[in-house]
Coordinates of C-alpha atoms and ligand atoms in Angstrom, one line a residue:
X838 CA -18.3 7.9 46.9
X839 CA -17.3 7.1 43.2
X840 CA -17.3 3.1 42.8
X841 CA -15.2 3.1 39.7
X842 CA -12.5 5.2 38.7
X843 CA -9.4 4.9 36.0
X844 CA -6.5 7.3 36.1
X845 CA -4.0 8.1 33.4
X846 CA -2.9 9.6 30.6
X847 CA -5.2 8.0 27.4
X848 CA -7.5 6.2 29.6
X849 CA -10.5 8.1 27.5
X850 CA -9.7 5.4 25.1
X851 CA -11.5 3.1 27.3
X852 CA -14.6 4.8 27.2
X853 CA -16.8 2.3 24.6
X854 CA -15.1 -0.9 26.2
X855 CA -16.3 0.2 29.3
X856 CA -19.7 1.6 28.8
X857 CA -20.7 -1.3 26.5
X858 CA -21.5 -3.7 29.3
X859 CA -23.6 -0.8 30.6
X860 CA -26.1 -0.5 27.6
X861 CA -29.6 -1.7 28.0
X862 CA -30.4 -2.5 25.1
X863 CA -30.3 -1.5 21.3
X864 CA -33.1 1.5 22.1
X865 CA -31.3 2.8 25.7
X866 CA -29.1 5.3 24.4
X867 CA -26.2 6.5 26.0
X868 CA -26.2 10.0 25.7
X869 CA -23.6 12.1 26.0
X870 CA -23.4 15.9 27.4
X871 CA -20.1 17.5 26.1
X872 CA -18.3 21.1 26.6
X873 CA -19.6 22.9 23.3
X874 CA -15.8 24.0 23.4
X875 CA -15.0 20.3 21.7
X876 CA -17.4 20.7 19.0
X877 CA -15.2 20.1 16.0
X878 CA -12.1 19.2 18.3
X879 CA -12.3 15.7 16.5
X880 CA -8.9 14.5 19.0
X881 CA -11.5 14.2 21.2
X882 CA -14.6 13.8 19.8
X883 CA -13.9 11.2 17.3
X884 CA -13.1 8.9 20.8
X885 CA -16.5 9.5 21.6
X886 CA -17.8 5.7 20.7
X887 CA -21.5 6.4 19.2
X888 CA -23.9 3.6 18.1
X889 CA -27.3 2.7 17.9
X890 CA -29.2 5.7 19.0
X891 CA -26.7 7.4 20.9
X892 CA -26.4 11.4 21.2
X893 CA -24.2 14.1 21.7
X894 CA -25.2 17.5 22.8
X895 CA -23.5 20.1 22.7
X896 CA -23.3 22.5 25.8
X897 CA -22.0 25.9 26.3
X898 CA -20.5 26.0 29.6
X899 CA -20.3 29.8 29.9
X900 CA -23.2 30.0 32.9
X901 CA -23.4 27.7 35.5
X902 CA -25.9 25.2 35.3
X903 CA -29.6 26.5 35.9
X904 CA -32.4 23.9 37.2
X905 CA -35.0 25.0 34.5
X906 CA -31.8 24.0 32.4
X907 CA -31.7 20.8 33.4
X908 CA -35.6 20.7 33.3
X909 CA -35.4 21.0 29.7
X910 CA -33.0 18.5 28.5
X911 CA -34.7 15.7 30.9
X912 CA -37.9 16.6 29.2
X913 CA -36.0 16.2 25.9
X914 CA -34.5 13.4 26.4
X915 CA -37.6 11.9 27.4
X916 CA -39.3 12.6 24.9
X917 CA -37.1 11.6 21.9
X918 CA -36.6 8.2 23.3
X919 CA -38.7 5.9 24.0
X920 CA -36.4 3.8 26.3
X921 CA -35.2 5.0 29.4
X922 CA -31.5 6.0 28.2
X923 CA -28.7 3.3 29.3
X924 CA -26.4 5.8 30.9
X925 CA -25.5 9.4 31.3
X926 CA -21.6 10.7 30.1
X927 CA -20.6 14.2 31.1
X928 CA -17.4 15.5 29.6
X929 CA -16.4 19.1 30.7
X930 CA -15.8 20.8 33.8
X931 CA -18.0 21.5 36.9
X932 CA -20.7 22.9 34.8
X933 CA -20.9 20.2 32.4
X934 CA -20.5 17.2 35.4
X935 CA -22.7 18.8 37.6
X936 CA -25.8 18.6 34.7
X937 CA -24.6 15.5 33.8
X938 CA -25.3 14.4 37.1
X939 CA -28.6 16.3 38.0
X940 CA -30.0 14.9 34.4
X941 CA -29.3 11.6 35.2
X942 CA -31.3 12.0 38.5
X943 CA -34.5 13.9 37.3
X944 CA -34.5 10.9 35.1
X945 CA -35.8 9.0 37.7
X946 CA -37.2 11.7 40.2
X947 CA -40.9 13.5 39.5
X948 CA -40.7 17.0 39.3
X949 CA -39.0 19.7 39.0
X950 CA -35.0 19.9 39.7
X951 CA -35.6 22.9 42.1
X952 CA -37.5 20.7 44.7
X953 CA -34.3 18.3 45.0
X954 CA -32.1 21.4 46.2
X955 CA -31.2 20.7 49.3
X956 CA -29.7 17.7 51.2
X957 CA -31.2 14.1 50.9
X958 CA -34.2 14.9 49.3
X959 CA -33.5 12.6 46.0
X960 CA -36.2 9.5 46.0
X961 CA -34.9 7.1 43.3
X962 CA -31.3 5.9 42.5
X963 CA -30.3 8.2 39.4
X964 CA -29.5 6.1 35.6
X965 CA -26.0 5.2 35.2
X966 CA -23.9 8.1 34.9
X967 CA -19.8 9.0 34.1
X968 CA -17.8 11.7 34.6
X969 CA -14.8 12.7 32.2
X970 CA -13.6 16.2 33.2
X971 CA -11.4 18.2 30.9
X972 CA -10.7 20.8 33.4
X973 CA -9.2 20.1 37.3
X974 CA -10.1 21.8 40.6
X975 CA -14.0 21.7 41.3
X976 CA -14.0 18.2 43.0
X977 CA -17.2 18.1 41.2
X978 CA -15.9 14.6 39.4
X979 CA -15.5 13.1 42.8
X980 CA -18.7 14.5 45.3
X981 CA -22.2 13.9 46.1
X982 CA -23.5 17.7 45.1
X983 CA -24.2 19.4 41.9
X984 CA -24.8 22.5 42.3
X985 CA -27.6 24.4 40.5
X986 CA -29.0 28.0 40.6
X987 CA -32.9 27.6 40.4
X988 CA -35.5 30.2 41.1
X989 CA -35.0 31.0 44.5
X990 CA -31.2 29.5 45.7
X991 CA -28.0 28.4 44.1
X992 CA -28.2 25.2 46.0
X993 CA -26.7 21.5 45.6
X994 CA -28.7 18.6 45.0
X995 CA -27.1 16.5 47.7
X996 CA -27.3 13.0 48.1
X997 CA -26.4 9.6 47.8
X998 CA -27.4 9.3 44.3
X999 CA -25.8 12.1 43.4
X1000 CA -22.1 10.5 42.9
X1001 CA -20.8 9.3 39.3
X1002 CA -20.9 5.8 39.0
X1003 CA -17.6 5.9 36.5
X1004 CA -14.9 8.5 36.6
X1005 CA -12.5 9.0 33.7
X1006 CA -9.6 10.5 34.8
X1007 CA -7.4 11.7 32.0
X1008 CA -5.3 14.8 32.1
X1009 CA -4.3 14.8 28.8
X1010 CA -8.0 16.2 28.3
X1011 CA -7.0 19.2 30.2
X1012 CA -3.9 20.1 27.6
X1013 CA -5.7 23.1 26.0
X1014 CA -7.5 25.1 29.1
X1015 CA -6.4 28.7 28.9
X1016 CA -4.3 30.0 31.5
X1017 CA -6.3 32.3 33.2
X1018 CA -9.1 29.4 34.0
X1019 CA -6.6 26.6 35.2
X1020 CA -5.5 29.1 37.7
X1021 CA -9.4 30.1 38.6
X1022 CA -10.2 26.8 38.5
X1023 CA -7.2 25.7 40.2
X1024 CA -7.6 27.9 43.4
X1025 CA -11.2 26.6 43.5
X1026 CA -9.3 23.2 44.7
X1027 CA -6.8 25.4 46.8
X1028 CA -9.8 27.1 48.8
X1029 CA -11.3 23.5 49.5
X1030 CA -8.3 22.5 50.9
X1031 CA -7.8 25.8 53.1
X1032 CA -11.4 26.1 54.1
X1033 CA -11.2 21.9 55.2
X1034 CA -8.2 22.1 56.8
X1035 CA -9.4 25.1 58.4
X1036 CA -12.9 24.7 59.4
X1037 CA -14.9 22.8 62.6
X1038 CA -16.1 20.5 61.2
X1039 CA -12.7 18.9 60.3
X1040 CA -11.7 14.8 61.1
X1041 CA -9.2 12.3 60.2
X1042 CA -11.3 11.7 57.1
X1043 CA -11.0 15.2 55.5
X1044 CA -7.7 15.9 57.2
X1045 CA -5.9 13.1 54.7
X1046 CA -7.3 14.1 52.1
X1047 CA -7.1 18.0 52.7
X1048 CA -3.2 17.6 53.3
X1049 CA -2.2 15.6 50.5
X1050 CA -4.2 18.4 48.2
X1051 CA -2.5 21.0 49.5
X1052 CA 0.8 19.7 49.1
X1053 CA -0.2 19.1 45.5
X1054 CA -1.5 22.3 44.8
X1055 CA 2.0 23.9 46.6
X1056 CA 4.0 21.8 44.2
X1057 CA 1.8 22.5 41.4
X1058 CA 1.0 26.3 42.0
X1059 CA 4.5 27.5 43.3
X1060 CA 7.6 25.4 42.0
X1061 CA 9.5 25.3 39.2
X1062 CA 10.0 21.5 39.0
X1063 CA 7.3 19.9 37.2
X1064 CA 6.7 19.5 33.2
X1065 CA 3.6 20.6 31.8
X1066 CA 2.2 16.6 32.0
X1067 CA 3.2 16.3 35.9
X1068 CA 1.2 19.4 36.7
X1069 CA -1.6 18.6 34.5
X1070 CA -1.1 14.9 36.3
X1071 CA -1.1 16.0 39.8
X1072 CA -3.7 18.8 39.6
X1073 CA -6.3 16.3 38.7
X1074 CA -5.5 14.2 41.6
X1075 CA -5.3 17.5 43.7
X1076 CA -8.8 18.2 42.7
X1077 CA -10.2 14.4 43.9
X1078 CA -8.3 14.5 47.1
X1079 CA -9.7 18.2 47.6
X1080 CA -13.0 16.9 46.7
X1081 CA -13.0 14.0 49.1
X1082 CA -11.7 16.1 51.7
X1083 CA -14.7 18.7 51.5
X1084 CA -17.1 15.5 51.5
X1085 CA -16.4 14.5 54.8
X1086 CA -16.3 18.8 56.1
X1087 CA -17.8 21.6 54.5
X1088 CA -16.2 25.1 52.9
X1089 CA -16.2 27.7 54.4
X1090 CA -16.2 31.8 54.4
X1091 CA -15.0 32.3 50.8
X1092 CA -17.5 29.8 49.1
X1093 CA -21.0 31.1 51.3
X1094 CA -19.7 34.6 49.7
X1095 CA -18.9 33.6 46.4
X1096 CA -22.4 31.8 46.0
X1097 CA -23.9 35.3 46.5
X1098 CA -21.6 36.9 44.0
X1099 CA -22.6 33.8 41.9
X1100 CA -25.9 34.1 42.1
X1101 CA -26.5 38.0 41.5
X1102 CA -24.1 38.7 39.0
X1103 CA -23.3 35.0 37.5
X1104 CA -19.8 35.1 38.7
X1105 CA -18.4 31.9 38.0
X1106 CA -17.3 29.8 40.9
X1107 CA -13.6 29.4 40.4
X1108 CA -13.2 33.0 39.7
X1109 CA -15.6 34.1 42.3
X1110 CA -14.1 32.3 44.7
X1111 CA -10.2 34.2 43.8
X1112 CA -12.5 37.1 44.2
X1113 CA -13.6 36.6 47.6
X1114 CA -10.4 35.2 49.0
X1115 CA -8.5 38.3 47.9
X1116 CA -10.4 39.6 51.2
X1117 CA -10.1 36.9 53.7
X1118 CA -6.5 37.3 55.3
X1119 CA -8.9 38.1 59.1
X1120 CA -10.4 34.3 58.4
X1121 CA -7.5 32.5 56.8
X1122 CA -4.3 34.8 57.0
X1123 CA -1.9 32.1 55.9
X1124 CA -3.8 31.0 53.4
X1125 CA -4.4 33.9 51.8
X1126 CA -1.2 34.9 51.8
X1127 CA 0.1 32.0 50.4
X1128 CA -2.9 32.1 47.2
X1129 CA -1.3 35.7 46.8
X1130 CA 2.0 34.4 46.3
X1131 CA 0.1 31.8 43.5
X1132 CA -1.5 34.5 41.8
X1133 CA 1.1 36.5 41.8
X1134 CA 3.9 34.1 40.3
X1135 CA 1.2 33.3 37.4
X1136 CA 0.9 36.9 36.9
X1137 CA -3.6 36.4 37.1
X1138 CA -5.8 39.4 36.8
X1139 CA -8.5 39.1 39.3
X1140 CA -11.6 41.6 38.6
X1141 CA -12.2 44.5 40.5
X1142 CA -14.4 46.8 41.4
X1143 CA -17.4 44.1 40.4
X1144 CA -19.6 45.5 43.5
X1145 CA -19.1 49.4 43.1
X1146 CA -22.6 50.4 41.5
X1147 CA -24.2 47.4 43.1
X1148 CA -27.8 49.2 45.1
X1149 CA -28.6 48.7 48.5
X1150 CA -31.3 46.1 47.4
X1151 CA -28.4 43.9 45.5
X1152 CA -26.6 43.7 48.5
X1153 CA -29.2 42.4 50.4
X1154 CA -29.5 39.5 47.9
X1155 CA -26.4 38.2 48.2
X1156 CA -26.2 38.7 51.8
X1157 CA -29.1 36.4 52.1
X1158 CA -27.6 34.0 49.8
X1159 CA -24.2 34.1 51.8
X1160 CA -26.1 33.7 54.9
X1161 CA -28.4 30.9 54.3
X1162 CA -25.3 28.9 54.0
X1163 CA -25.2 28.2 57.5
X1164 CA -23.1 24.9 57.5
X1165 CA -20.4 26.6 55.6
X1166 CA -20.5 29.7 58.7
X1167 CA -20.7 27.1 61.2
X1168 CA -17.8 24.9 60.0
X1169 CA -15.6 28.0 59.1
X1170 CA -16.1 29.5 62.7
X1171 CA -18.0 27.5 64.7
X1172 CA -21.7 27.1 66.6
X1173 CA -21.8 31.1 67.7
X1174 CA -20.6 32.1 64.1
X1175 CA -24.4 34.0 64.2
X1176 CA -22.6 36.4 67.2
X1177 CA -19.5 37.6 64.9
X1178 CA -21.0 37.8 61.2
X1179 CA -23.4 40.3 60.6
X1180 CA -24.9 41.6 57.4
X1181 CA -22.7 44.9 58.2
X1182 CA -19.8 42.6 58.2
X1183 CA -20.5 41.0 55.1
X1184 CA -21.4 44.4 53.3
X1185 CA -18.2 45.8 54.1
X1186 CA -16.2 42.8 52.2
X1187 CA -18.4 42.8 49.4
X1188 CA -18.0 46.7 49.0
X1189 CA -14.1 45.6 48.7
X1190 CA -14.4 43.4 45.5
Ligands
LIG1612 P1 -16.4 25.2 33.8 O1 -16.9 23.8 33.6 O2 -17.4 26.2 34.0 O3 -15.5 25.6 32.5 C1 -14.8 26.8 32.6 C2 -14.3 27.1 31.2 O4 -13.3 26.3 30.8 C3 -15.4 27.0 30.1 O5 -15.3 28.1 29.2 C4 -15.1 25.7 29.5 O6 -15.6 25.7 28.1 C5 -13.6 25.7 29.5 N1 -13.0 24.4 29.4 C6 -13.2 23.3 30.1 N2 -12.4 22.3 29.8 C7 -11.6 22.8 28.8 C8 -10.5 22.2 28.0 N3 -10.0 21.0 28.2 N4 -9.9 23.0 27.1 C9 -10.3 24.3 26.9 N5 -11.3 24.9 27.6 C10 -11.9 24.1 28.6 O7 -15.3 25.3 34.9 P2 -15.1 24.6 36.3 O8 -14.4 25.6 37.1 O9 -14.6 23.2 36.2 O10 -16.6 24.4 36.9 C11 -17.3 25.4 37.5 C12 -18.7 24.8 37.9 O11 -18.5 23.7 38.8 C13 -19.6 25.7 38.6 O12 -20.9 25.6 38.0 C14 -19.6 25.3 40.0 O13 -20.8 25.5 40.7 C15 -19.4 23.8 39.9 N6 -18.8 23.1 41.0 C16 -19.3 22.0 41.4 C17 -18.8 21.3 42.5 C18 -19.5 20.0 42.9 O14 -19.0 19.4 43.9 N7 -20.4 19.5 42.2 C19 -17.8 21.8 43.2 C20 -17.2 23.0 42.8 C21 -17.7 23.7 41.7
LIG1613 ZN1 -15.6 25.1 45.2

């Protein structure tokens, strides 16, 4: 789990009183690994204490974090500095966290990010590292993954050392996300929740959790009650509770398929996964139709037609993708799930989006 979190509108303002107990020394930079959307947004980036030799870099987060990505900027980092850096800051959404997070282990870790994919393979504790996100649903501020796509699997580095060791969490960050992403975005919190709440594997743990994110995302998604700063307010805790709730479960039917769409076509995740859960209603029939009713009152476009002139060959690689996902099978429908999903099955569902 996170050890230290602070919630609340302006709490970004804390950011140098809190790291500076954290630096090294004068040569230990903290570097910082921002959403290339800020560049030039100085309401935030002037907040972004610098001294010493401290660094920002600028990151597009239009594809999804890649391990010879992160590869690169470990080797850079390394380079430049002489010092081992004091800490790690990622400010962004999933895609900027989750590198923020993977950099700050390969720090530490030989090799090449690819050979930590998987679960508990990490050697060393990872540098200090924080999470601001400016964008709420992924959980990926609150969980022990980051999910990379590497040569051979879009696969999370999962492991102890995995977790932030500081979360900022300050929805005024999230005032300007366009529509049409704090929905996709949104519904990837909605689709932890149904896929916890839903699954096997589920206990009191993820249950609590799972609950009180769904009634969030209810309130949040489908009444007319709340101001623009209570949504923005609740959706980020939505997205930690939904986080926490998946730590202690798994997903389910909906993510196993949108990593396949994900990794063929670069899909993104939160719309991927609006993609696939169009399809669902045989796996979760209330919860489908209750994300229709959300996408429907927010008037989203989901694409279409994404699979039509997809070969035979294409298929097959995101059906083995889907399928080596066998916790999220086996927690969506149990220890036989091999007997009911076949790649027919999964064919016919891709073929629909
Ligand atoms: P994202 O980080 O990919 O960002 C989506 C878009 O929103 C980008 O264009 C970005 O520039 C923009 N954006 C972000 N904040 C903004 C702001 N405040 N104002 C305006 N635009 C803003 O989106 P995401 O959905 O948060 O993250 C998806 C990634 O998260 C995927 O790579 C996925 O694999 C990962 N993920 C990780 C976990 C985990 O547990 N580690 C869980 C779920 C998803
Ligand atoms: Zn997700």
């Amino acid at each position: 789990m996170v050890s230290k979190v602070v919630f609340g509108r302006g709490c970004f303002n804390q950011l140098g009183d809190i790291l500076a107990p954290k630096r090294l020394n004068t040569k230990a930079p903290f570097i910082y690994i921002v959403d290339d959307v800020f560049k030039g947004k100085s309401w935030l980036t002037s907040r972004i204490p610098l001294s010493y030799d401290d660094k920002i870099y600028y990151i597009s987060a239009n594809e999804e974090p890649k391990t010879s990505q992160v590869d690169e900027l470990v080797e850079e980092i390394i380079l430049t500095y002489k010092e081992r850096p004091s800490g790690i800051i990622g400010i962004g959404g999933g895609t900027i966290m989750d590198l923020a997070k993977a950099v700050s282990i390969m720090i530490t870790n030989d090799g090449e990010s690819k050979d930590y994919q998987g679960w508990d393979l990490v050697k060393h504790p990872a540098i200090y590292h924080v999470g601001v996100p400016t964008i709420s649903g992924t959980g990926a501020e609150v969980s022990r993954t980051t999910i990379l796509t590497g040569p051979e699997r879009k696969l999370g580095i999962n492991s102890d050392f995995t977790p932030f060791d500081q979360v900022f969490l300050d929805p005024e960050l999230t005032k300007d996300v366009p529509k049409d992403q704090w929905f996709y975005t949104g519904m990837d919190c909605y689709v932890h929740c149904i896929e916890s709440l839903n699954g096997t594997y589920l206990n009191s743990f993820s249950q609590s959790y799972g609950e009180k994110a769904l009634e969030l995302c209810k309130e949040i998604f489908l009444s007319d009650t709340l101001t623009k700063d209570e949504s923005e307010d609740k959706l980020m805790m939505a997205s930690w509770h939904g986080g926490m709730s998946i730590a202690y479960s798994q997903v389910g039917v909906a993510h196993a398929m949108s990593y396949g769409l994900g990794y063929l076509l670069g899909i993104k995740h939160g719309v991927g996964n609006c993609i696939v859960f169009e399809h669902l209603e045989a796996y979760y029939p209330k919860g489908v139709a209750m994300y229709k009713a959300m996408r429907k009152k927010h008037n989203i476009t989901i694409p279409q037609g994404i699979c039509a002139d997809l070969s035979d060959k294409e298929f097959d690689i995101m059906i083995d993708v889907a399928l080596s996902l066998e916790p999220l099978w086996e927690n969506a429908l149990g220890k036989q799930w091999k007997k009911t999903i076949t790649r027919g099955k999964l064919k016919e569902l891709y073929l629909k989006m």
